[in-house]
Structure formats: C-alpha cells, structure tokens
PDB file of C-alpha atoms and ligand atoms in Angstrom:
ATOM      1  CA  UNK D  30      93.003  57.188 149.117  1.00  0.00           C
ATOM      2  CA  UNK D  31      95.405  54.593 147.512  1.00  0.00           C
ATOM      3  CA  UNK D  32      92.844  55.221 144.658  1.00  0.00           C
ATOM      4  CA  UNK D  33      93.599  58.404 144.405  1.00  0.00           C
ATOM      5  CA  UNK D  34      97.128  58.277 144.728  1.00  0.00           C
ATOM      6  CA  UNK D  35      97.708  55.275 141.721  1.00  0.00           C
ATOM      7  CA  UNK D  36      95.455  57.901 139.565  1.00  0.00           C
ATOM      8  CA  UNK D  37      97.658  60.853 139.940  1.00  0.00           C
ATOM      9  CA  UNK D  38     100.657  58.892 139.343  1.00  0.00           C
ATOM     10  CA  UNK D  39      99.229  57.765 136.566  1.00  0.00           C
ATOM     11  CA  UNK D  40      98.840  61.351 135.624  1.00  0.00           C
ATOM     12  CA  UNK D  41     101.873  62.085 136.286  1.00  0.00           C
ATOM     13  CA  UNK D  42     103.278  59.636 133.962  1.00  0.00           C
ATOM     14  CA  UNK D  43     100.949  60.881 130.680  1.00  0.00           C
ATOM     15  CA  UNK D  44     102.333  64.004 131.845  1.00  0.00           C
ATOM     16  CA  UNK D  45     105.606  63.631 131.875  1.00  0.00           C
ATOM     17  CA  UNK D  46     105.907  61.508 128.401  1.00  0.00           C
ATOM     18  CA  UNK D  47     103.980  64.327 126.502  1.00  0.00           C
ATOM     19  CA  UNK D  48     106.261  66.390 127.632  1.00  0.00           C
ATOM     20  CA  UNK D  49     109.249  64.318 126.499  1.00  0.00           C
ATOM     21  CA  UNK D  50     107.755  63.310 123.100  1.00  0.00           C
ATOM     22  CA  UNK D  51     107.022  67.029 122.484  1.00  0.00           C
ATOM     23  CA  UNK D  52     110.616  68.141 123.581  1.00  0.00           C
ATOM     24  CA  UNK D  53     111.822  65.063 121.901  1.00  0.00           C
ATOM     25  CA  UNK D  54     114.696  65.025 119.045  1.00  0.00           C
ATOM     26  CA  UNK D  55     113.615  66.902 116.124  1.00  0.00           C
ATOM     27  CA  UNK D  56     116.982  66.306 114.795  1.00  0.00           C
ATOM     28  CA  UNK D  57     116.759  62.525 114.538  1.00  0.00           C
ATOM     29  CA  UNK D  58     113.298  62.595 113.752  1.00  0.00           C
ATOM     30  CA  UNK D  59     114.071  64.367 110.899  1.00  0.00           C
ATOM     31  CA  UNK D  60     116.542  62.754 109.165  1.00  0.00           C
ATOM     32  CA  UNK D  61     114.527  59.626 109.969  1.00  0.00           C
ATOM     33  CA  UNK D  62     111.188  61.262 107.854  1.00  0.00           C
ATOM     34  CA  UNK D  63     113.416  62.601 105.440  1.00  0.00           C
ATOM     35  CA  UNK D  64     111.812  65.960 105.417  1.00  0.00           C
ATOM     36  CA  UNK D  65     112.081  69.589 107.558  1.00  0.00           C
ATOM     37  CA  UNK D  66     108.408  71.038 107.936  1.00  0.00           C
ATOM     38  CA  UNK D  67     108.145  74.502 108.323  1.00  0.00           C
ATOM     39  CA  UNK D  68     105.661  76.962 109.854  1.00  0.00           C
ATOM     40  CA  UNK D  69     106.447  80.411 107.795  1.00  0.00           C
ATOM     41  CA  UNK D  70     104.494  83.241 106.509  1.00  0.00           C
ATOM     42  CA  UNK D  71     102.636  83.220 103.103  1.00  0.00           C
ATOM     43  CA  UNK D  72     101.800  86.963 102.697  1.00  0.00           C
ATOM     44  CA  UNK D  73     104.626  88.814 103.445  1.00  0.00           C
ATOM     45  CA  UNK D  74     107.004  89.784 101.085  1.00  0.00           C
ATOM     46  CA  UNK D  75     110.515  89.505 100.843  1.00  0.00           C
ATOM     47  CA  UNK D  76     110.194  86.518 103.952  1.00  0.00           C
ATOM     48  CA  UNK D  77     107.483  84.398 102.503  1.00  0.00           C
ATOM     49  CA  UNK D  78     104.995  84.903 100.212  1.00  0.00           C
ATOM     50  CA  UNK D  79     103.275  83.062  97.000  1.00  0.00           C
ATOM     51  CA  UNK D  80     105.760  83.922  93.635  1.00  0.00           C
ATOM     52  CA  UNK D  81     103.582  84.767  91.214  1.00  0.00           C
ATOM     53  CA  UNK D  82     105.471  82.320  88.368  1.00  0.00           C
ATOM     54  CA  UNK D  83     106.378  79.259  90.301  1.00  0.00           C
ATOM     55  CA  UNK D  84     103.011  79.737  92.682  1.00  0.00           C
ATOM     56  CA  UNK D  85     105.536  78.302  95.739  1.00  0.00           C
ATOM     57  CA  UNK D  86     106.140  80.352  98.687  1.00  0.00           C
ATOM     58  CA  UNK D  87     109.802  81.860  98.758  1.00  0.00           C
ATOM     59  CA  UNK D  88     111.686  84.724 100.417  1.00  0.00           C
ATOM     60  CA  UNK D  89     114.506  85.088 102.793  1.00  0.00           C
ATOM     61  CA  UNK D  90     112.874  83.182 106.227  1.00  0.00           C
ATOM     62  CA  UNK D  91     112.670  79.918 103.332  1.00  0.00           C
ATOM     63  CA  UNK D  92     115.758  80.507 101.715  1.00  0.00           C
ATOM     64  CA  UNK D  93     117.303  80.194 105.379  1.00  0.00           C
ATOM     65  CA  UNK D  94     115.549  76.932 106.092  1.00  0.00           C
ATOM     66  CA  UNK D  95     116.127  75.664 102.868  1.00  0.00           C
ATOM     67  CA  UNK D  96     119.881  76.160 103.562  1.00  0.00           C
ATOM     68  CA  UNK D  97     119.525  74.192 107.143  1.00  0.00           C
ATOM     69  CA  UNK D  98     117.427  71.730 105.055  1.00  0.00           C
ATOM     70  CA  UNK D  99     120.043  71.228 102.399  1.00  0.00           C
ATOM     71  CA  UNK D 100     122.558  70.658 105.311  1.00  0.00           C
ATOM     72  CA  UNK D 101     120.488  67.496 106.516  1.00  0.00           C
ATOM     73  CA  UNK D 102     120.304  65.941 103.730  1.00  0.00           C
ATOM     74  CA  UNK D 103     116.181  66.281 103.685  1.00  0.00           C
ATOM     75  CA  UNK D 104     113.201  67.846 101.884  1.00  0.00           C
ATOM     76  CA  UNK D 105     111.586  70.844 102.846  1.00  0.00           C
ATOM     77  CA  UNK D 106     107.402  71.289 103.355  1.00  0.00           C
ATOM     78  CA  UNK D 107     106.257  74.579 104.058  1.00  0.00           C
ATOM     79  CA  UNK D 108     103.225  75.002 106.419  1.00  0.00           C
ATOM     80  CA  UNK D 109     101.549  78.562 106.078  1.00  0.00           C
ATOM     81  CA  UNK D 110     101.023  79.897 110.059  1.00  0.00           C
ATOM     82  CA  UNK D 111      99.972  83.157 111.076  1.00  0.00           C
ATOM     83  CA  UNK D 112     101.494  85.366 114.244  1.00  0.00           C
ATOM     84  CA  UNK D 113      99.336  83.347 116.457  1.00  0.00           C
ATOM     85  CA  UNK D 114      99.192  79.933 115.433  1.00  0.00           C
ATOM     86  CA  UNK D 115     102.980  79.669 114.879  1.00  0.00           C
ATOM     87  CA  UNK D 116     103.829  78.616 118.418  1.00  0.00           C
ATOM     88  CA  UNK D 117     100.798  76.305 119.040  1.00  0.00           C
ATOM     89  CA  UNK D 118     101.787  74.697 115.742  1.00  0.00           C
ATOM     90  CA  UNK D 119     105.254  74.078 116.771  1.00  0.00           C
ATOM     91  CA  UNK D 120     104.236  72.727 120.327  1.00  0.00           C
ATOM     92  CA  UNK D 121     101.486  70.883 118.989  1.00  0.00           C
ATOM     93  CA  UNK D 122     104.033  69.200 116.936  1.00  0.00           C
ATOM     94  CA  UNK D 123     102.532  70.039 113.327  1.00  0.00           C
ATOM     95  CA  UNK D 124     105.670  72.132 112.320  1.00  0.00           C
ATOM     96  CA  UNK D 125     109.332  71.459 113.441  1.00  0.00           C
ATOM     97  CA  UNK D 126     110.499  74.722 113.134  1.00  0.00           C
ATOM     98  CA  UNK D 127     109.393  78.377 112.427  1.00  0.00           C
ATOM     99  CA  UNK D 128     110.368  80.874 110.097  1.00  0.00           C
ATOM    100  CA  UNK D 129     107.774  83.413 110.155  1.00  0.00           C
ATOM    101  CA  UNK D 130     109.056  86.804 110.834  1.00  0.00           C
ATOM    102  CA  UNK D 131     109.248  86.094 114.543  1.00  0.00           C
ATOM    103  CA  UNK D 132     110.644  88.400 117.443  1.00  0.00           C
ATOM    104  CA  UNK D 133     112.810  86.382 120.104  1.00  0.00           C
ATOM    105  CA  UNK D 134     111.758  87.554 123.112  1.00  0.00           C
ATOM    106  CA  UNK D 135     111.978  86.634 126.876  1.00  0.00           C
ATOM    107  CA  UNK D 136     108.702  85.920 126.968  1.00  0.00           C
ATOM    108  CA  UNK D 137     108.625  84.118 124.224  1.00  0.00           C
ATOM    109  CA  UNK D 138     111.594  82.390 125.356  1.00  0.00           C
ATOM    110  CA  UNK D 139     109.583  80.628 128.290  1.00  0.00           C
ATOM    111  CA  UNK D 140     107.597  78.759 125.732  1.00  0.00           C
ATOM    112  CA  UNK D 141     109.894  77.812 122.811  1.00  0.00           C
ATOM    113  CA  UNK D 142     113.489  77.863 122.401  1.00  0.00           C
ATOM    114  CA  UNK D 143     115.153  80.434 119.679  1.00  0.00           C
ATOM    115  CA  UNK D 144     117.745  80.315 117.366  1.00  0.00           C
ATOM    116  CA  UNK D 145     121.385  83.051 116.717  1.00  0.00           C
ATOM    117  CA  UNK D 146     119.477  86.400 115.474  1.00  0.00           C
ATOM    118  CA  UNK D 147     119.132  85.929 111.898  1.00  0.00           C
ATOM    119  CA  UNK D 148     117.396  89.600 110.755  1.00  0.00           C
ATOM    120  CA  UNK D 149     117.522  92.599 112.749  1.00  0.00           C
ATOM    121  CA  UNK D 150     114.375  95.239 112.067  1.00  0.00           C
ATOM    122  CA  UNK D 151     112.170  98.035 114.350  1.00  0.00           C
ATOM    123  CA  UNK D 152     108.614  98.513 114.831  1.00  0.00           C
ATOM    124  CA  UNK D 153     106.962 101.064 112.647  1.00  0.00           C
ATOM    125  CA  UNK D 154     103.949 102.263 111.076  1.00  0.00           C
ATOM    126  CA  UNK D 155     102.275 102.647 107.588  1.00  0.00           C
ATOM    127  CA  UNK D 156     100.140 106.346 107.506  1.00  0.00           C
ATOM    128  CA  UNK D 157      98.394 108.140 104.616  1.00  0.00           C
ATOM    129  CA  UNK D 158     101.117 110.529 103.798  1.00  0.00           C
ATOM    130  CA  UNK D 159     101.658 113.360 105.588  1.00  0.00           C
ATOM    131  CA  UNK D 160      98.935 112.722 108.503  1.00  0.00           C
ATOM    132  CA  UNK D 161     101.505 111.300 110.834  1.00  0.00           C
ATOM    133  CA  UNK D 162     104.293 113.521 112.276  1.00  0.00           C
ATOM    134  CA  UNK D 163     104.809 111.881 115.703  1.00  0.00           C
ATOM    135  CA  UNK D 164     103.670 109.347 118.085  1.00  0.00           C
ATOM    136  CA  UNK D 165     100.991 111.865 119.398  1.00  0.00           C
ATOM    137  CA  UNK D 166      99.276 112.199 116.113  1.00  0.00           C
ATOM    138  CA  UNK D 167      98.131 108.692 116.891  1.00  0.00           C
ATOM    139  CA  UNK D 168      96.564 109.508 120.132  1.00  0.00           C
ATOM    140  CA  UNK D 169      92.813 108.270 120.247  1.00  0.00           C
ATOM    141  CA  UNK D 170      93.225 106.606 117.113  1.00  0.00           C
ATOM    142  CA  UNK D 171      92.310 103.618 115.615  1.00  0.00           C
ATOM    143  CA  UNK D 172      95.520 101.239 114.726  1.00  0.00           C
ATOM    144  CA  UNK D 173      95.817  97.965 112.883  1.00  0.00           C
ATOM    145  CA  UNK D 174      98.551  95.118 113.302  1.00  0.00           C
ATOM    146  CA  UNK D 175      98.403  91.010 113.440  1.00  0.00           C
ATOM    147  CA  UNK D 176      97.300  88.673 116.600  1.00  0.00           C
ATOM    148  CA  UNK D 177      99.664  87.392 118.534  1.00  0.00           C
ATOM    149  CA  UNK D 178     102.382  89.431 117.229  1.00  0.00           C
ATOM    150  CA  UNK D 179     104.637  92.079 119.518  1.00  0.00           C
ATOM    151  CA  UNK D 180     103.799  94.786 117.047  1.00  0.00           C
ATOM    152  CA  UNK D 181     100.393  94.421 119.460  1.00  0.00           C
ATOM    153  CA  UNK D 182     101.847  94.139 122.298  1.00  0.00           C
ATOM    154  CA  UNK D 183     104.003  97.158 121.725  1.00  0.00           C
ATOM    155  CA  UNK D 184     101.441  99.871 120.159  1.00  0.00           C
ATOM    156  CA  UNK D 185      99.172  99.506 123.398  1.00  0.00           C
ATOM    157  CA  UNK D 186     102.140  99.904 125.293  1.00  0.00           C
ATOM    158  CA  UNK D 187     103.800 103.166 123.649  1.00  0.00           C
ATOM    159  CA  UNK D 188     100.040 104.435 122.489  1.00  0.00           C
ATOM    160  CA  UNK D 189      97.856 103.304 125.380  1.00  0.00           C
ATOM    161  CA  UNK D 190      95.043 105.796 123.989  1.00  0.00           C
ATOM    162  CA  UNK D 191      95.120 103.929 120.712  1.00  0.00           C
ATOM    163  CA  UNK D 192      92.335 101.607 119.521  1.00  0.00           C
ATOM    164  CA  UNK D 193      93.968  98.118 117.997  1.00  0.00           C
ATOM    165  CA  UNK D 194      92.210  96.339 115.734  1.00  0.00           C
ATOM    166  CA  UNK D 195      94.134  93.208 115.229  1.00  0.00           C
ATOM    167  CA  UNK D 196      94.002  90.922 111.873  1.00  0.00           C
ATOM    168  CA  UNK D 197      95.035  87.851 111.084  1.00  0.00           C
ATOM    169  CA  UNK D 198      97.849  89.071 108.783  1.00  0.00           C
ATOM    170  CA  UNK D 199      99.319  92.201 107.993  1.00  0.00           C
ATOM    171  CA  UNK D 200      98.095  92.367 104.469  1.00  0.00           C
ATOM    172  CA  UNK D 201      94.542  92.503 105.899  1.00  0.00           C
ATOM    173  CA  UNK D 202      95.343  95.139 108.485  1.00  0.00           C
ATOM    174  CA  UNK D 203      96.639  97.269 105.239  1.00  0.00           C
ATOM    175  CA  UNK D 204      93.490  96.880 103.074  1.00  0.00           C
ATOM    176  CA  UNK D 205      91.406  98.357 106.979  1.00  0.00           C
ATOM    177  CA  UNK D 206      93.905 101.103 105.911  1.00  0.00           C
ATOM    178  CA  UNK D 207      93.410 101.822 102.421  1.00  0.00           C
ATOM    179  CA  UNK D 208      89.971 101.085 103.318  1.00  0.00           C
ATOM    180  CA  UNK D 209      90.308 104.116 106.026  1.00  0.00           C
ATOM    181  CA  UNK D 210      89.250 102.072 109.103  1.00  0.00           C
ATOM    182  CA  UNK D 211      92.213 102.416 110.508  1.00  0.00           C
ATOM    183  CA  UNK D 212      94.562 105.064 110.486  1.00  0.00           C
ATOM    184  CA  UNK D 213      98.032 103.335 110.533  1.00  0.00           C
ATOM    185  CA  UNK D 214      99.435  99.958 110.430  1.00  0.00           C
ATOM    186  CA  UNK D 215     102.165  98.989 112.402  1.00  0.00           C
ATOM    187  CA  UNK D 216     104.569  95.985 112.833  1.00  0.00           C
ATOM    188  CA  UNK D 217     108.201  95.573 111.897  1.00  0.00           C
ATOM    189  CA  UNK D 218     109.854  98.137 109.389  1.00  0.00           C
ATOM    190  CA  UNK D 219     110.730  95.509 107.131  1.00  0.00           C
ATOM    191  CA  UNK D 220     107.316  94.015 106.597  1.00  0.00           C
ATOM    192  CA  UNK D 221     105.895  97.499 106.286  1.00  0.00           C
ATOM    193  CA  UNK D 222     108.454  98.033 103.189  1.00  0.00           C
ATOM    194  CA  UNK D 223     107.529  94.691 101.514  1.00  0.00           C
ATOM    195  CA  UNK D 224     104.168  95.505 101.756  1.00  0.00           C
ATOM    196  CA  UNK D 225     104.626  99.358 100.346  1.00  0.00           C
ATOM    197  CA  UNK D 226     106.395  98.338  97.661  1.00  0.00           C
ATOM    198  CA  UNK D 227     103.664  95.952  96.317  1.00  0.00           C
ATOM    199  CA  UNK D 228     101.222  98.265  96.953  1.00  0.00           C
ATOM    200  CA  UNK D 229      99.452  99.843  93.368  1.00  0.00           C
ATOM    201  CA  UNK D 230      98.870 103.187  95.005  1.00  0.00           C
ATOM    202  CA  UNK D 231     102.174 102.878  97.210  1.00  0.00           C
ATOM    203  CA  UNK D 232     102.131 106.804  95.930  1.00  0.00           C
ATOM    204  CA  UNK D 233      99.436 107.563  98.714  1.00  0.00           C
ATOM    205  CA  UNK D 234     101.816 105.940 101.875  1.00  0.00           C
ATOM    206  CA  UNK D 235     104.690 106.633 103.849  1.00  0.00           C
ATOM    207  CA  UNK D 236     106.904 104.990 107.045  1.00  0.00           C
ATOM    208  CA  UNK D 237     107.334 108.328 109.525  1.00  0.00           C
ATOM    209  CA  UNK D 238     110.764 107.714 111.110  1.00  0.00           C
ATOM    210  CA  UNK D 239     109.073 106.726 114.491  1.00  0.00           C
ATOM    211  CA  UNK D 240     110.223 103.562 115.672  1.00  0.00           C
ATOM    212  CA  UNK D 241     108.921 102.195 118.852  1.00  0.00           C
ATOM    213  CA  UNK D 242     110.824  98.839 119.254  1.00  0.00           C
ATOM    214  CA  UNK D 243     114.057  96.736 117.992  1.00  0.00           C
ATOM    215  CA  UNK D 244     112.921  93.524 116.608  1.00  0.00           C
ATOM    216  CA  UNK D 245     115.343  90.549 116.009  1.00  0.00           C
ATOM    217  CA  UNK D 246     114.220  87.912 114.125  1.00  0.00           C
ATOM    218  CA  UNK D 247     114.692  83.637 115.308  1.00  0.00           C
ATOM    219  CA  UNK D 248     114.140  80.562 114.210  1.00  0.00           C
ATOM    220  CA  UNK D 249     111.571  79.039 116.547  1.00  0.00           C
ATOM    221  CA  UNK D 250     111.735  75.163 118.013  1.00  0.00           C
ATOM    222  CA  UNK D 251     110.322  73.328 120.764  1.00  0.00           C
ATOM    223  CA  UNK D 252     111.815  74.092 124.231  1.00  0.00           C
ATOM    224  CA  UNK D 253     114.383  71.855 125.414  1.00  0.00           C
ATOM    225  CA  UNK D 254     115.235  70.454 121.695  1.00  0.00           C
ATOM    226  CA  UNK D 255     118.628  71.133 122.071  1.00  0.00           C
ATOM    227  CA  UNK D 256     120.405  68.724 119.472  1.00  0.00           C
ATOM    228  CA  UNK D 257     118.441  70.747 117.099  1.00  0.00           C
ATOM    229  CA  UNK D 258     118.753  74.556 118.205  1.00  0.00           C
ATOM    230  CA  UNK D 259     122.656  73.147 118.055  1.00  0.00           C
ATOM    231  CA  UNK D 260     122.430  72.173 114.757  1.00  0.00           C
ATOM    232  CA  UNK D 261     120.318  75.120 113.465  1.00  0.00           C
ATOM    233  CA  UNK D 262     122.360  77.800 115.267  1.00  0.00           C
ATOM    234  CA  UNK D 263     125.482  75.820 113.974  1.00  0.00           C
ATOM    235  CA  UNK D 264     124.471  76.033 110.372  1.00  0.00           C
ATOM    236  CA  UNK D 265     123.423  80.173 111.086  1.00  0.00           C
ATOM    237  CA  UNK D 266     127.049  80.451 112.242  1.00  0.00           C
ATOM    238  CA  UNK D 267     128.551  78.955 109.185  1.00  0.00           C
ATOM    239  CA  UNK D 268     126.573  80.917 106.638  1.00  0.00           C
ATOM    240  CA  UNK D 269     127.909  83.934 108.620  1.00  0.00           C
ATOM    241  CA  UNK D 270     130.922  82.931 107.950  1.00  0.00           C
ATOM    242  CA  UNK D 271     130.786  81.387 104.261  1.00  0.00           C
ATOM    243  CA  UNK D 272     128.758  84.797 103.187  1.00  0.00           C
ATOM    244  CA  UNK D 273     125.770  82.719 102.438  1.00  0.00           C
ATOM    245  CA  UNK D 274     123.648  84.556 104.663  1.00  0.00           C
ATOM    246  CA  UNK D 275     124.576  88.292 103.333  1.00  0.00           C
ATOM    247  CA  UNK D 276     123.992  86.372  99.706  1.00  0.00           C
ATOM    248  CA  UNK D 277     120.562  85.794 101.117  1.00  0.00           C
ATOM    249  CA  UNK D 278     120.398  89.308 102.351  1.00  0.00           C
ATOM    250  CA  UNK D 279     121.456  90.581  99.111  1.00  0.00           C
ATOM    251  CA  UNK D 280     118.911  88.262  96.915  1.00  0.00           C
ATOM    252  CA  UNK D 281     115.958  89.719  99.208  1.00  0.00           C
ATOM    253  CA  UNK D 282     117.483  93.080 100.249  1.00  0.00           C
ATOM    254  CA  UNK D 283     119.514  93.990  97.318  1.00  0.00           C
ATOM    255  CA  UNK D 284     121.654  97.282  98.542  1.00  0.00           C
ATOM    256  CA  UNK D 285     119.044  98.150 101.130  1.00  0.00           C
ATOM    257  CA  UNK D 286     121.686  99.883 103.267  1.00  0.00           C
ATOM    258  CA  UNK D 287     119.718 100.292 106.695  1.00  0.00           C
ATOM    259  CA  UNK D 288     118.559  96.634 107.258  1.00  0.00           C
ATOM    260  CA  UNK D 289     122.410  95.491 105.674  1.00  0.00           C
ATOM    261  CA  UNK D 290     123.767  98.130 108.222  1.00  0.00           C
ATOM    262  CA  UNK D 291     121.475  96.633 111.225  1.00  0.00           C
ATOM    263  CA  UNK D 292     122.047  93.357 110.094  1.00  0.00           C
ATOM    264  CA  UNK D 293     125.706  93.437 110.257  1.00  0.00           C
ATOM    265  CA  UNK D 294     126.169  95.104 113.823  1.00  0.00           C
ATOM    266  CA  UNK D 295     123.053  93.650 115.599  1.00  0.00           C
ATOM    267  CA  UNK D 296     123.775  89.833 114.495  1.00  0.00           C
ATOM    268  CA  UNK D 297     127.416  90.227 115.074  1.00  0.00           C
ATOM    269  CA  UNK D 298     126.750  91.205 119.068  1.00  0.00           C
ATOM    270  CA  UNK D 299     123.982  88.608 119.477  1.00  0.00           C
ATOM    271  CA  UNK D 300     126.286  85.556 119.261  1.00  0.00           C
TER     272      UNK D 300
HETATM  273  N1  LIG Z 421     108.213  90.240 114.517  1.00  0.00           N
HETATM  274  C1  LIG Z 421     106.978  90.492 115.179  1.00  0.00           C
HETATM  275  C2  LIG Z 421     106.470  89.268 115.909  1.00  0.00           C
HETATM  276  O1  LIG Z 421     107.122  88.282 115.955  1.00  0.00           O
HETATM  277  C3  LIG Z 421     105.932  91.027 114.236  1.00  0.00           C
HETATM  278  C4  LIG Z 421     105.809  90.266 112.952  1.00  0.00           C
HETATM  279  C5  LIG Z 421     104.897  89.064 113.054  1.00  0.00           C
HETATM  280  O2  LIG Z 421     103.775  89.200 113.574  1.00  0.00           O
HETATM  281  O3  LIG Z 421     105.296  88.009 112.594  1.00  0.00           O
HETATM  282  O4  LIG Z 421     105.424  89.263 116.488  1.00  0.00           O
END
C-alpha cells in the first residue's frame, strides 16, 4: 500500500512539472534563445506561402509575427504545420506560437490560449461555376476541406448529407476538385480567394455567396502562458493603433473592401 501510494506521488510530481515546463514562460525563454519559432502555413496564399523569388515563406500571419518578433529584440524561424499538427506542435513545445490561419474558438480555447482577433473571414466554398446555387445543391455530395480544421467541423454540421474528404492542406483538397473528385472545397473565404487567384484556369471557379460560419483569426500559445499572450496581445493593440496592422492589411489585401470592412468592425468589438 505505502508502495503504491510513494508511486503515485511520484506521478503526481512528473505530472505536475510537465505541466509547468509546458505552460512555462515563453516570453523569457525567448529572449533568452534569441529567436521566436513559429508554426504557420506554407501553402496558402496571402498568410504564408513559399515566394517564388526569395523561396522564404511570407504573407500577412508572418508579417504579424515578424512585427512581435522585431518588438523582442529576436530572430524569427518559421516551422511549416498543417490544420492538425499546429496545436500538438505548440503543446509539444516544437513551436512557440502559431500563425496559421487559425479560428479561436471555445473549444479550442480549452487547449491553448488565443491572442486579440487579428483577421476576421467566413466559411465558404470553391464550385465549378455555375453548379452551386445554394446549400442544397450540395446535398449527397462529395466535399473537400483540411484535417483538423473548423471548415470540417462546420460542413458536416450545416451539410450533414455531405461526404468530406479531408486533406492535409487546402491546396490538395483543390487539385480533388479540379480533378472532379470532389465537388466543392470549403474553408475560410479568404483562403478560398488566395487560392482562386493563383489558380491557371481560375476562369472555370467561383465563391457562391453562401457562407456558413464567421471565422476570426488568433495567434495560438500554450495555455496558461500569460506573460506572453500579454505581450503578444499588447503588441496587436499597438499596431492597431500605429496603423501597422491595416499597412499589413493593405500589403496583403490591397483595397479588398469586404475583408478591410470585416476587419475594421469585427477586430474593433473583439477587444
Ligand atoms: N480557420 C479555420 C481553422 O482554423 C480553417 C483554416 C485552417 O484550417 O487553417 O480551422
């Protein structure tokens, strides 16, 4: 029995230091290393993707970290995830923060902690043009989107009939489509547009104005981190305030008018 007892103490020790060196202080940690690491997309244009010239990954998720980067005084390393290895990444500690086109969510919100709304989009889809009128036209049909992302979460919900094939990335789901194995390809409006417009037959595609969800983007860190969601949310506020975030915006965006217009309102009322 006393056996027992010393061996689930002991447990309860490994336990509870895990915990604390996973929760820990990414803040100090890295200022001490000298350098942020970042979990963020590398297919999905204009938030990260591989420039053709320079062959780095840029877009407007890194040109926000790069900003909170430039504010500690350290480097920046950018760690390609996907939708679902983004938050095993961060809690295995291999990232210190992501940037990947991520929805903060409640449920989400159990796991990892989330940073002041820093994009504001909707769920949509990507359909040959013309087949898709309305949500029904989807009934029965097969669908692609990405693992672990709410855009799969969402289309069983508001298409329960629908078959989802989920891919690793987006980009993958949209060759099923040009491929015809799928019918549409849904996630968040603004991916869907990034995508079009580097399509070479973009001609053949449309986004139907159905829109099944309100996505807000945040910065993802390890639950309980708080000297560091401080700092981040801190630096978000200021480049509110300086205009450096709309200058981000407008380097990404240009005079896209909806996602300025939804940015504007929707990232005013979340703070
Ligand atoms: N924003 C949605 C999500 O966080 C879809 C985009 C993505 O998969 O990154 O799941």
């Amino acid at each position: 029995m006393r056996k027992l007892v010393t061996l689930l103490m002991m447990a309860l020790l490994v336990a509870t230091s895990v915990g604390t060196a996973l929760a820990g202080d990414t803040l100090a940690d890295v200022k001490k290393k000298g350098v942020l690491v970042v979990g963020c997309k590398d297919s999905l244009p204009p938030f990260g993707y591989i420039d053709e010239n320079s062959r780095r990954i840029v877009g407007y998720d890194i040109d926000f970290v790069n900003a909170i980067a430039k504010k500690l005084g350290v480097t920046v390393e950018l760690k390609p995830v996907t939708s679902a290895s983004r938050m095993p990444q961060l809690q295995e500690g291999h990232i210190d923060i992501i940037a990947a086109t991520m929805t903060k969510n409640a449920e989400r919100a159990k796991v990892i902690d989330f940073s002041h709304t820093y994009f504001f989009t909707g769920q949509k889809f990507i359909t040959k043009k013309g087949s898709v009128k309305s949500l029904k036209d989807l009934d029965g049909k097969r669908i692609g989107t990405a693992k672990g992302s709410t855009s799969e979460q969402n289309v069983k919900r508001a298409i329960p009939t629908s078959t989802v094939l989920s891919f690793d990335d987006y980009p993958q789901a949209f060759l099923a489509l040009q491929q015809g194995k799928v019918v549409a390809v849904t996630t968040d409006e603004a991916i869907l547009a990034g995508i079009l417009a580097k399509a070479p037959n973009k001609a053949q595609f449309e986004i139907p104005a159905i829109q099944i969800s309100d996505e807000p983007y945040g910065l993802g860190m390890r639950k309980g981190d708080t000297n560091f969601v401080n700092f981040v949310n801190k630096t978000i506020l200021e480049m509110e305030k300086s205009g450096e975030a709309a200058k981000i915006f407008e380097k990404w965006f240009g005079s896209n008018t909806q996602f300025h217009l939804e940015r504007t309102f929707k990232i005013t009322a979340d703070k």
